[in-house]
Every structure is written in structure tokens, then in C-alpha cells.
PDB file of C-alpha atoms and ligand atoms in Angstrom:
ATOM      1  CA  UNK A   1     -23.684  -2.267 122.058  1.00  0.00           C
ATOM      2  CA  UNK A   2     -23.090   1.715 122.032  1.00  0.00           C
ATOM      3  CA  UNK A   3     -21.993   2.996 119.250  1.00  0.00           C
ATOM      4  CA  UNK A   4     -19.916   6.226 118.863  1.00  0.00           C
ATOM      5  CA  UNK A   5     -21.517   9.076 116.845  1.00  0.00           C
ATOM      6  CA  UNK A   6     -20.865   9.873 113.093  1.00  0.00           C
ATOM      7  CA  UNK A   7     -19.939  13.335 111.054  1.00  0.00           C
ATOM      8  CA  UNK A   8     -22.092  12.533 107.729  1.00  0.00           C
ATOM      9  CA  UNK A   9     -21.082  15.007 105.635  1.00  0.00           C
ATOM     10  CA  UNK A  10     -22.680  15.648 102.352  1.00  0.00           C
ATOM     11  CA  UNK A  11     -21.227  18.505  99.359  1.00  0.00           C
ATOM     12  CA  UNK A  12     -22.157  18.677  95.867  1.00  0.00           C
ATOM     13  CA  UNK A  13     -22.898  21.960  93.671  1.00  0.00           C
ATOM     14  CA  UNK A  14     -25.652  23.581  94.873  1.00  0.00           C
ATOM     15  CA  UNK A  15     -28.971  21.566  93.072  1.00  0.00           C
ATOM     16  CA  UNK A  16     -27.632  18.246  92.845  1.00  0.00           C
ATOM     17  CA  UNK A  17     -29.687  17.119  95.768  1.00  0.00           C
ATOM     18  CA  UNK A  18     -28.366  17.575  99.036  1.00  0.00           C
ATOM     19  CA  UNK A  19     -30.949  19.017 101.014  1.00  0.00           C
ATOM     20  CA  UNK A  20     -33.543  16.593  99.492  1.00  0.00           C
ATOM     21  CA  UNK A  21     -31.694  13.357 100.244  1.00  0.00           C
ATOM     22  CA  UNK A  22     -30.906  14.555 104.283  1.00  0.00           C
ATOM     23  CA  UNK A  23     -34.501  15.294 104.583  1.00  0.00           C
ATOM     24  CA  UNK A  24     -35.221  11.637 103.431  1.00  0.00           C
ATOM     25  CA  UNK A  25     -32.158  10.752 105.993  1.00  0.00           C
ATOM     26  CA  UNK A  26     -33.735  12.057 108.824  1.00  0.00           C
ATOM     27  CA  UNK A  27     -36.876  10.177 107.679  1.00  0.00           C
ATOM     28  CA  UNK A  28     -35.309   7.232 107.858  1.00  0.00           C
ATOM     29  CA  UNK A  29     -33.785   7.736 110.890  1.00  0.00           C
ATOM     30  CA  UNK A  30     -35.053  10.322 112.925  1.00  0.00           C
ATOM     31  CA  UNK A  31     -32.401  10.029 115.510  1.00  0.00           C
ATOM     32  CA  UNK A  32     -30.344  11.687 112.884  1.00  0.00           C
ATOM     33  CA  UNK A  33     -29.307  15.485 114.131  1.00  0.00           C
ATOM     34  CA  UNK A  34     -29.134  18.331 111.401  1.00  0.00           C
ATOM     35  CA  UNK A  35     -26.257  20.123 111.897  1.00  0.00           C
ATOM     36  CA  UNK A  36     -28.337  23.643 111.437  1.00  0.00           C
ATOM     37  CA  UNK A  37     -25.315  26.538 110.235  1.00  0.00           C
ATOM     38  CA  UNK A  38     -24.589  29.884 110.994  1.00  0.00           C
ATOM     39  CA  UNK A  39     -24.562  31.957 108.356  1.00  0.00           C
ATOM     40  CA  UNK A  40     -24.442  36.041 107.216  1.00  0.00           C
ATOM     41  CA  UNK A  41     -26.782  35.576 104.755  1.00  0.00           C
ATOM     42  CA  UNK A  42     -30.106  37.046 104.200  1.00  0.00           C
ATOM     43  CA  UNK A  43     -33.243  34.178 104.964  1.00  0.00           C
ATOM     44  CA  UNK A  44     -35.326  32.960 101.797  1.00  0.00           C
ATOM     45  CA  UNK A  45     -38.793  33.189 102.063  1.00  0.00           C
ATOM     46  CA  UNK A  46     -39.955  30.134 103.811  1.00  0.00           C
ATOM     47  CA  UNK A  47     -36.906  29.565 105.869  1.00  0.00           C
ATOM     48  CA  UNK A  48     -37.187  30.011 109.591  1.00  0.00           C
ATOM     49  CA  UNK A  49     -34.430  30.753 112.265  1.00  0.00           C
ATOM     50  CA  UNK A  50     -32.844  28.076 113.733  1.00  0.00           C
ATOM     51  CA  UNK A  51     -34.559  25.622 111.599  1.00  0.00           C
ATOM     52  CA  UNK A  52     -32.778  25.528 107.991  1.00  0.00           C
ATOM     53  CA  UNK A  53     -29.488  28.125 109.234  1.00  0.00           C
ATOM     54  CA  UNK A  54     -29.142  30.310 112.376  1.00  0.00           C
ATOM     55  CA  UNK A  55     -29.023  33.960 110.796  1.00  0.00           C
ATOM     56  CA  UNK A  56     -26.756  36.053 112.421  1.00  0.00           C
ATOM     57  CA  UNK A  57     -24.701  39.413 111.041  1.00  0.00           C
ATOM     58  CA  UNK A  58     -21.460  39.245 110.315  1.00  0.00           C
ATOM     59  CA  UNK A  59     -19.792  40.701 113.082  1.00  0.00           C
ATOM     60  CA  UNK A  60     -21.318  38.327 115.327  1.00  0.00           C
ATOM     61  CA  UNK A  61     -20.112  35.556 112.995  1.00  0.00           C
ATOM     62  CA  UNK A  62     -16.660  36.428 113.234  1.00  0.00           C
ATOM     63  CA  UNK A  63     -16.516  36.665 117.042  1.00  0.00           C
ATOM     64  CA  UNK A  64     -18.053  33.507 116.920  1.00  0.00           C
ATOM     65  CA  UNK A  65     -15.248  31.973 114.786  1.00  0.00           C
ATOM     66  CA  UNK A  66     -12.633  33.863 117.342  1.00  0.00           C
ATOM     67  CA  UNK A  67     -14.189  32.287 119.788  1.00  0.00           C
ATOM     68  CA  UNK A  68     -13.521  28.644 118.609  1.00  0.00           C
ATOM     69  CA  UNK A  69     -17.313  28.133 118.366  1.00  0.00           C
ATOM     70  CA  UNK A  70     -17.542  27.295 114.969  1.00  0.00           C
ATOM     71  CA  UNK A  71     -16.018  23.523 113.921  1.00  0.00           C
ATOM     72  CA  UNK A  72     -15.348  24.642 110.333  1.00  0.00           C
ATOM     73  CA  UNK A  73     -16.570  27.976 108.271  1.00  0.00           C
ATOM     74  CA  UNK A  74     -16.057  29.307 104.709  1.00  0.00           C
ATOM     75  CA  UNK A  75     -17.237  32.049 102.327  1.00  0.00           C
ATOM     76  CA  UNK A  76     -19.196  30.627 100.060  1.00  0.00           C
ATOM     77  CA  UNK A  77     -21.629  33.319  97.374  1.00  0.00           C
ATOM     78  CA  UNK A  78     -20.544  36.221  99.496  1.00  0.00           C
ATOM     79  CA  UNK A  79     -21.542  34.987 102.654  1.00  0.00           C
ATOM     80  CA  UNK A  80     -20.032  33.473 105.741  1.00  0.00           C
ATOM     81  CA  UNK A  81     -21.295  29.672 106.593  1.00  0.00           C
ATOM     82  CA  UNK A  82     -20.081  28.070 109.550  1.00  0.00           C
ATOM     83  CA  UNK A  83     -20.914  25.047 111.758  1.00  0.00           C
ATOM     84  CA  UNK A  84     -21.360  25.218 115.396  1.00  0.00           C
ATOM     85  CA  UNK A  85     -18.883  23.181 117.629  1.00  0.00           C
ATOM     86  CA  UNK A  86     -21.330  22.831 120.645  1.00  0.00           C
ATOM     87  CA  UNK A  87     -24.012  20.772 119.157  1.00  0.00           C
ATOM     88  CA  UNK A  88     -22.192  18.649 117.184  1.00  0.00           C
ATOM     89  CA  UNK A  89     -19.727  17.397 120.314  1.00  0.00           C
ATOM     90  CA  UNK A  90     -23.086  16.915 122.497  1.00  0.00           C
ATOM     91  CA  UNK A  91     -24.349  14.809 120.167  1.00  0.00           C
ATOM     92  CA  UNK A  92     -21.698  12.295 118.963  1.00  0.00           C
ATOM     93  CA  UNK A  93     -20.888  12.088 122.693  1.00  0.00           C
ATOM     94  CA  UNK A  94     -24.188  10.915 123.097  1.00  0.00           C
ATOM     95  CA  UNK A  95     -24.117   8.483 119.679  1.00  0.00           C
ATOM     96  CA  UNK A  96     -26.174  10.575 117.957  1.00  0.00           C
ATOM     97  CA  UNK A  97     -24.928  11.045 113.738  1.00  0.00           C
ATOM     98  CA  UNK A  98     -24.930  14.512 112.746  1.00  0.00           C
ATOM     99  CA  UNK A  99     -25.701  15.462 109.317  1.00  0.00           C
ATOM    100  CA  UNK A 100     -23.985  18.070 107.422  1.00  0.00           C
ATOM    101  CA  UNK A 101     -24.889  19.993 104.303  1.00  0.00           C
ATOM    102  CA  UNK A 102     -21.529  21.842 104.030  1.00  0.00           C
ATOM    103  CA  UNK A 103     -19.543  22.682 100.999  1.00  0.00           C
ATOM    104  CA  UNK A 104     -15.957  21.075 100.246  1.00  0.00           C
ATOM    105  CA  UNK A 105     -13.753  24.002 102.370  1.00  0.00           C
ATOM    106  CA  UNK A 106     -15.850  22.846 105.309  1.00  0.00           C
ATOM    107  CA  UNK A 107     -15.365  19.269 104.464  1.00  0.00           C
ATOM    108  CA  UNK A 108     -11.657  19.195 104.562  1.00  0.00           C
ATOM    109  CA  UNK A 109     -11.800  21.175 107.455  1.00  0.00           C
ATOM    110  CA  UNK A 110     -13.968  18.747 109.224  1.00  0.00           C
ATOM    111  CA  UNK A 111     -11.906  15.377 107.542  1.00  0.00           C
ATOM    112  CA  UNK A 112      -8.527  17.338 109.019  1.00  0.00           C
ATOM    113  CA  UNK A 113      -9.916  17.891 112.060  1.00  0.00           C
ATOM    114  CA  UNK A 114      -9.207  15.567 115.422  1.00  0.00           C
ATOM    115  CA  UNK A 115     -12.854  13.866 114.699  1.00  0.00           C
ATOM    116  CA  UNK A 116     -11.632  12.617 111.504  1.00  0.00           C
ATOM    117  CA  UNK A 117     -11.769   9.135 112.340  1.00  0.00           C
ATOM    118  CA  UNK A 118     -15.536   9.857 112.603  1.00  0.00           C
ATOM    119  CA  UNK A 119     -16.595  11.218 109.733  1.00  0.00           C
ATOM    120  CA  UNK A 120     -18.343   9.621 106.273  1.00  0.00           C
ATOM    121  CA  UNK A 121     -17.747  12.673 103.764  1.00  0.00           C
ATOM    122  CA  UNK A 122     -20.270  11.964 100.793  1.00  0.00           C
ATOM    123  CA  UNK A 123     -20.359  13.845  97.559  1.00  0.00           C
ATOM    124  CA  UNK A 124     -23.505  14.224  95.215  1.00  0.00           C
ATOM    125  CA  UNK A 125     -22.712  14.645  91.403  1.00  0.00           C
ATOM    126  CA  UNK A 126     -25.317  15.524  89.107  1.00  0.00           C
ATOM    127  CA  UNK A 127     -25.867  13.255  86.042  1.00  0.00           C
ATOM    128  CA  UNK A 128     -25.180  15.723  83.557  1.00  0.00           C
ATOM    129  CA  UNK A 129     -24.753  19.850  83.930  1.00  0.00           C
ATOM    130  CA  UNK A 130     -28.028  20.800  81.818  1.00  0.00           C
ATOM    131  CA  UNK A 131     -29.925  18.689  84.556  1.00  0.00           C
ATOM    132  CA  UNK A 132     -28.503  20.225  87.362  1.00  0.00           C
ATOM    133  CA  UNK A 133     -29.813  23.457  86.246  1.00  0.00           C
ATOM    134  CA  UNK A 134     -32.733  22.147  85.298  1.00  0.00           C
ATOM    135  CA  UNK A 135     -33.071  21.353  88.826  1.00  0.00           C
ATOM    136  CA  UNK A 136     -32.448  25.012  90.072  1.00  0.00           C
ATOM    137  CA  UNK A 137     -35.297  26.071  87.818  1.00  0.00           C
ATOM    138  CA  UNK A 138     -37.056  23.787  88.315  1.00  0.00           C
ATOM    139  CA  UNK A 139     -36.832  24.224  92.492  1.00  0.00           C
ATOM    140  CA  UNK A 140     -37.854  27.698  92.092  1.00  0.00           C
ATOM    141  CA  UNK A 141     -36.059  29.348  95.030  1.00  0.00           C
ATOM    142  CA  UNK A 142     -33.647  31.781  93.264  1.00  0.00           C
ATOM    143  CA  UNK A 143     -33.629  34.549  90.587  1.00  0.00           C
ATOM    144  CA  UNK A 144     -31.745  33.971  87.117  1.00  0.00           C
ATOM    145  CA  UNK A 145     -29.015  35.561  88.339  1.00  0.00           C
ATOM    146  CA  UNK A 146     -28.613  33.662  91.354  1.00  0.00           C
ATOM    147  CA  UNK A 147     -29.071  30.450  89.417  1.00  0.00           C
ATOM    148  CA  UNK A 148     -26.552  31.972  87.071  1.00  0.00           C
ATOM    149  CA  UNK A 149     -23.877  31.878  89.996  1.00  0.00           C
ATOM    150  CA  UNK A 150     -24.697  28.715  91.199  1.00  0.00           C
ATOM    151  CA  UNK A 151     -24.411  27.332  87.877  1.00  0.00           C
ATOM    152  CA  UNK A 152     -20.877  29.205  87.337  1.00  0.00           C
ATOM    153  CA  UNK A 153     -19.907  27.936  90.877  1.00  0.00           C
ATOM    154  CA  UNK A 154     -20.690  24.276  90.425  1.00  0.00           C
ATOM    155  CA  UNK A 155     -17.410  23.256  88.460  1.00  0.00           C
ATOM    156  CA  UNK A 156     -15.671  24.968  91.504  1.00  0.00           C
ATOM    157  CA  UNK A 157     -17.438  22.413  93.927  1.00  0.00           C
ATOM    158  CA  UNK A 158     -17.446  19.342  91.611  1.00  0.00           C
ATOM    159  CA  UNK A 159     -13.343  19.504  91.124  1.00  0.00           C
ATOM    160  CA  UNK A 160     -13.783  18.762  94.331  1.00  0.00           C
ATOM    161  CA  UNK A 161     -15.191  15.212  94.458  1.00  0.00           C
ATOM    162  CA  UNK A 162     -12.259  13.300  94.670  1.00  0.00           C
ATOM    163  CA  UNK A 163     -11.329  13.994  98.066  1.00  0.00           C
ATOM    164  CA  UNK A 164     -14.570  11.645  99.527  1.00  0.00           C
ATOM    165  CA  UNK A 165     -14.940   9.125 100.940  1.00  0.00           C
ATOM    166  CA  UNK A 166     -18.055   7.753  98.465  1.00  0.00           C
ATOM    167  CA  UNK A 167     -19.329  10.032  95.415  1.00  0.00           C
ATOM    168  CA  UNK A 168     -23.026   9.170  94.478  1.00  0.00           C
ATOM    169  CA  UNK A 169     -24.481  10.607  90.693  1.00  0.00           C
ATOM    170  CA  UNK A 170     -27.492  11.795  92.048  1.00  0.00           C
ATOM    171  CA  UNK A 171     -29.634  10.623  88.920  1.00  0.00           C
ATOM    172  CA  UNK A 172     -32.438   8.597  90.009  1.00  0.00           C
ATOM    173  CA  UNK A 173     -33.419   9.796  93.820  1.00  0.00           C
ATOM    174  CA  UNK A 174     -34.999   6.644  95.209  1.00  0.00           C
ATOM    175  CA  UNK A 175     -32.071   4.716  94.272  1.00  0.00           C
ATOM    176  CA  UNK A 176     -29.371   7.591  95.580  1.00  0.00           C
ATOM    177  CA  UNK A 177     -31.456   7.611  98.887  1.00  0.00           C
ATOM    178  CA  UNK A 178     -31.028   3.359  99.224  1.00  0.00           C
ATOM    179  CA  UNK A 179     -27.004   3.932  98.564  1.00  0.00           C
ATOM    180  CA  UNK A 180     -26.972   6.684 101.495  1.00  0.00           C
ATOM    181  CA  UNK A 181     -28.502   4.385 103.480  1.00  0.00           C
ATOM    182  CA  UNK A 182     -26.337   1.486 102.518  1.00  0.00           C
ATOM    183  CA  UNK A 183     -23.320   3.363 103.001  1.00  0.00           C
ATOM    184  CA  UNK A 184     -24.502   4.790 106.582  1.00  0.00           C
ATOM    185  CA  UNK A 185     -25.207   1.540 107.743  1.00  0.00           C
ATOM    186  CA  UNK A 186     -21.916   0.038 106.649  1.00  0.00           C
ATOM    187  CA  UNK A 187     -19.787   2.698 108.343  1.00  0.00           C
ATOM    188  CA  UNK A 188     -21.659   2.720 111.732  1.00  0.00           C
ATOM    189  CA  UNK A 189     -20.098  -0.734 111.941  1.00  0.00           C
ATOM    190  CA  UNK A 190     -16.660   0.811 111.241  1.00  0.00           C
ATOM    191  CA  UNK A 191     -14.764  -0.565 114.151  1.00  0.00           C
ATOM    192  CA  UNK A 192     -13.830   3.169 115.590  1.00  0.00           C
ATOM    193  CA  UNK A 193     -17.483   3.954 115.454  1.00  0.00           C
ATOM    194  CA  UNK A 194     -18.019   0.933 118.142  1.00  0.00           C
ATOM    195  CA  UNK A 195     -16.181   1.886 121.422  1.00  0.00           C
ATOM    196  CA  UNK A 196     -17.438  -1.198 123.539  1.00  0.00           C
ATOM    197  CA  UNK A 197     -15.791  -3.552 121.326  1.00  0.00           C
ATOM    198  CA  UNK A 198     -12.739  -3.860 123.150  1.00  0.00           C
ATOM    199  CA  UNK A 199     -14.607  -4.826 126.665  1.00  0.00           C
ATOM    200  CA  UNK A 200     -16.624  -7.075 124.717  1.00  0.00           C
ATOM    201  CA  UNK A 201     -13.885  -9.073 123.468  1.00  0.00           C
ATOM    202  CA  UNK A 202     -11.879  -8.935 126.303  1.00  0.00           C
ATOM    203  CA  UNK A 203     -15.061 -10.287 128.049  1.00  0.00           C
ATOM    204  CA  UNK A 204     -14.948 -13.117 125.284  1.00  0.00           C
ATOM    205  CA  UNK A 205     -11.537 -14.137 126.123  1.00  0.00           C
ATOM    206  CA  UNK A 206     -12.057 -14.074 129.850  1.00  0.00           C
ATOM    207  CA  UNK A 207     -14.537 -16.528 128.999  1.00  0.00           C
ATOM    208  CA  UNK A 208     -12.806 -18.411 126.308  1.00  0.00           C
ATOM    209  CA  UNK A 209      -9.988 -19.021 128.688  1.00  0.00           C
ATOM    210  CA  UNK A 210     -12.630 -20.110 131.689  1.00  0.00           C
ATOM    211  CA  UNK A 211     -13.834 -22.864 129.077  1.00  0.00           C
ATOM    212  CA  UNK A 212     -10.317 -24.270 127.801  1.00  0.00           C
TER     213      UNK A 212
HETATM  214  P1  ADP B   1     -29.176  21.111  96.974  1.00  0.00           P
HETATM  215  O1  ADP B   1     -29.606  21.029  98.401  1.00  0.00           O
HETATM  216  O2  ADP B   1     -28.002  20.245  96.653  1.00  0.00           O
HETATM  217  O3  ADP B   1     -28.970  22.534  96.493  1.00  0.00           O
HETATM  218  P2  ADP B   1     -31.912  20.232  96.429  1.00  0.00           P
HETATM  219  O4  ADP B   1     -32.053  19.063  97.331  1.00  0.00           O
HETATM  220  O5  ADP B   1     -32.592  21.501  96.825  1.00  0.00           O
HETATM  221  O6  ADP B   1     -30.373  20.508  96.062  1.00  0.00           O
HETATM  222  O7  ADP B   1     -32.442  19.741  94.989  1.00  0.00           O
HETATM  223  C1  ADP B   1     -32.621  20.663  93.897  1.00  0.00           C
HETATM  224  C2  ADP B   1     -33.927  20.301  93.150  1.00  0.00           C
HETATM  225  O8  ADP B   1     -33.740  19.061  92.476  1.00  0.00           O
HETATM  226  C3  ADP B   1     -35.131  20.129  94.062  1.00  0.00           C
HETATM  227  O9  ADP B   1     -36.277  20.663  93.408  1.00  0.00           O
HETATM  228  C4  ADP B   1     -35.248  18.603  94.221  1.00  0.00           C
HETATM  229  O10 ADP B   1     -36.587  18.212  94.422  1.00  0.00           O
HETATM  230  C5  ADP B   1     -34.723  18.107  92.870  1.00  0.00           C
HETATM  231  N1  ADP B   1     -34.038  16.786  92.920  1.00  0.00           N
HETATM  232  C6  ADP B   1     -33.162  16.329  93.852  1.00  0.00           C
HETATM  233  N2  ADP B   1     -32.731  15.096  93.523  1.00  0.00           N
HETATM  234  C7  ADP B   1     -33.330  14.775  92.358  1.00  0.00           C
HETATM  235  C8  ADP B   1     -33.297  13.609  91.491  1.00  0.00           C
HETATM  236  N3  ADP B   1     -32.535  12.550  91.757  1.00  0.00           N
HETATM  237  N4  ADP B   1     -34.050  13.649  90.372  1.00  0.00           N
HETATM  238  C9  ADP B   1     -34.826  14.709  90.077  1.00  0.00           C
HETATM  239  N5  ADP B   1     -34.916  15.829  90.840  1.00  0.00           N
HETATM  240  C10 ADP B   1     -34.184  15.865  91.962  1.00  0.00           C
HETATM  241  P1  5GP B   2     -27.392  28.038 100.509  1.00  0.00           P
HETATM  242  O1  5GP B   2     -27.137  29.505 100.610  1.00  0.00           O
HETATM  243  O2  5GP B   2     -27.919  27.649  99.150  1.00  0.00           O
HETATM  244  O3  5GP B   2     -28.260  27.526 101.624  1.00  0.00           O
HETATM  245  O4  5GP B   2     -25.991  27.279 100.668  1.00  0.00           O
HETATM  246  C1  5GP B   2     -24.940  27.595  99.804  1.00  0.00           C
HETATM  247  C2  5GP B   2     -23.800  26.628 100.000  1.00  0.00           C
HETATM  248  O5  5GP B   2     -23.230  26.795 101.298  1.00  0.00           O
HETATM  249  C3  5GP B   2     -24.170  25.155  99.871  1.00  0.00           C
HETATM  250  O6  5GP B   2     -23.169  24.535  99.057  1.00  0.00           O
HETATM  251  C4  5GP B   2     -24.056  24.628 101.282  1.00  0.00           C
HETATM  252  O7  5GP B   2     -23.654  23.265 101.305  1.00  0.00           O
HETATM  253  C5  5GP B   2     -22.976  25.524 101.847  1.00  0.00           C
HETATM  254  N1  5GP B   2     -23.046  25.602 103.320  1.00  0.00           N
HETATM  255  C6  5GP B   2     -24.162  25.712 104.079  1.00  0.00           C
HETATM  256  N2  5GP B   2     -23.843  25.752 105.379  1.00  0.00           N
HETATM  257  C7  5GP B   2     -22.500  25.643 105.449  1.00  0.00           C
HETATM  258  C8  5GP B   2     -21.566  25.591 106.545  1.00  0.00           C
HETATM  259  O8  5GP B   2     -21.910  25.640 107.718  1.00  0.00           O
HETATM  260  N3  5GP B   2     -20.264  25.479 106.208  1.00  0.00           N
HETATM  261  C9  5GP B   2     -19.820  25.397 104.927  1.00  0.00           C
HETATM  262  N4  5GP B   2     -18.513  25.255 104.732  1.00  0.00           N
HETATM  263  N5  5GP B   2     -20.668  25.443 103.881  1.00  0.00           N
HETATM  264  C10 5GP B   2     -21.991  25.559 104.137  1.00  0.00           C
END
């Protein structure tokens, strides 16, 4: 039976795991889209153009949010993040899940929004604060004082958490990764995710009637 696609989003403070665990998503399931962001800030080493964000200047984001292009955006460290409408519709039309690595302002943007009744919103907590920076040193990617920010920022995201739909502490990855999956699998099955289930019983009462 077709199914309708989901919004998967996924927020936590930044180093509790978020990228890690959609990369093992879209492992598992490589019919899985990345939602891939805009955003006005400056690429890290490593990170490629329309692969990890789309890197654009800020003028251009803004006319983009004018536009209506973007499906949610926030400022988030001094830059502009958005996500773009036009990939997302094409591929929940098509039953495709998109995947979103988003912070809370763009999750309640996206849980407001009409596609509501589509969306799994998913929030990582770390198991303790001295691990989650221990993680940010630990990944390398940022100075002290960027760390520093992040670190200063993450109480901002966590008072966050209770306005998910699930909230997974990120503590041991292999068994984070089998809840995800769990929890993806359960709501694909949500009845508004499985638009042929009308015909299909209708079908079974045609025939139910046939046979009485
Ligand atoms: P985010 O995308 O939320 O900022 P990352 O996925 O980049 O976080 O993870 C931050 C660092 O923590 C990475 O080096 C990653 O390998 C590591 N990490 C993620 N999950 C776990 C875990 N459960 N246990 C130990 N290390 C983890
Ligand atoms: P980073 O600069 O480390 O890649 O991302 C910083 C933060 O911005 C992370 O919390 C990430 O989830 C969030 N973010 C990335 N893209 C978007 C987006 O398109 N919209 C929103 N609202 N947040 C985003």
C-alpha cells in the first residue's frame, strides 16, 4: 500500500548527536531524503555546497524567505538557517520521509504548519552536560570559543524538549539508533501516513457484503 511521506524532525543542543544518528538513518534506509538547509553562514572545512547546507549570503536568504521558499527559518549563532519548501513537498508527495536537523524555532514552525499531521518531531538529550561537551571536543570541528557558545546555548535548546513528540538521552548510540528506528517504523503506520486505507477498506466491505 502507498504510504504518505513523513517530516522527521530531529533538535537537540548542538553535540548531542544529531547529525551522527541521521547519517545512520539514511543507512538504514536510504530512501530517506536529507532535508539539506540554507544558511548565511560561513562553510567548515570539509563541508561541501549543497551537500551538508546550501551557502548562500544573506540577502539572498531573505528574498528567499519573502518569497515563501523557505518552510521554516531562524537565527540561530548569528546566522540565518532555513529549510527549503520545494524539496520537501516533492518528496512527501512522492512518499519519500524527509529528515530534518533543525533547531526547536524551526520545529514549532514545522509542527504549526498545515503538514503537521505529518511530522515525528524527535529530540536528542545528552546524558549529562560535561559529556556533551566532551563530545564537542572531542568532534574537533570548532574553536574554544565556538564550543564555548554552543555549550552556553544548549540550556536554550534543551528547555525546549518538552514540546516532542519522543525525547531520546542520547547515551549509548547503538541503542539510540534502534529507538529511532523503532519509533520511525511505528509512525509510518500512523493511519494519516497511509492514504489508501480508506479504498482498501471500502474494498473490504464491498466484499464483505458480496459474501453475507
Ligand atoms: P550534533 O549533530 O547534534 O551537533 P554530532 O552528531 O556531530 O552532534 O555528535 C557530536 C560528537 O559526539 C561526534 O563526535 C559524535 O561522533 C559523538 N557522538 C554522538 N553520539 C554519541 C554517543 N551516543 N556516544 C558517544 N559519542 C557520540
Ligand atoms: P551548525 O552551524 O552547527 O551546522 O548548526 C547550528 C544549529 O542550527 C543546529 O542546532 C542545527 O540543528 C540548526 N539548523 C541547521 N539548519 C537549520 C534550519 O534549516 N532551520 C533551523 N531552524 N535550524 C537549523
Amino acid at each position: 500500500m502507498k504510504r504518505r511521506g513523513l517530516l522527521i524532525i530531529l533538535s537537540s543542543p548542538s553535540g548531542a548527536g544529531k547529525s551522527t544518528l541521521a547519517k545512520r538513518m539514511r543507512d538504514w534506509d536510504p530512501d530517506i531524503r536529507f532535508s539539506v538547509s540554507a544558511t548565511t553562514r560561513a562553510p567548515r572545512p570539509g563541508e561541501v555546497d549543497g551537500r551538508e547546507y546550501h551557502f548562500i549570503d544573506e540577502p539572498a536568504f531573505k528574498s528567499q524567505v519573502a518569497d515563501g521558499e523557505m518552510l521554516e527559518h531562524a537565527h540561530v549563532f548569528g546566522n540565518f538557517y532555513g529549510s527549503p519548501r520545494g524539496p520537501v513537498q516533492e518528496a512527501i508527495d512522492t512518499g519519500k520521509d524527509v529528515l530534518f536537523d533543525i533547531d526547536w524555532q524551526g520545529a514549532q514552525q514545522i509542527t504549526n504548519s498545515t503538514l503537521s499531521a505529518h511530522t515525528l518531531s524527535i529530540f536528542l538529550l545528552p546524558p549529562s552536560i560535561r559529556e556533551l561537551r566532551h563530545r564537542l571536543e572531542k568532534r574537533a570541528q570548532d574553536d574554544p570559543a565556538t564550543i564555548a557558545r554552543r555549550m552556553d546555548k544548549s540550556w536554550d535548546e534543551i528547555s525546549h524538549w518538552g514540546s516532542y513528540d519522543y525525547v531520546l538521552v542520547n547515551d549509548n548510540l547503538d541503542a539510540t539508533e534502534e529507538q529511532l528506528k523503532t519509533i520511525i517504523t511505528a509512525t509510518r503506520l500512523r493511519r494519516s501516513q497511509q492514504p489508501d486505507l480508506t479504498g482498501h477498506v471500502r474494498s473490504l466491505q464491498e466484499e464483505f457484503e458480496e459474501l453475507s
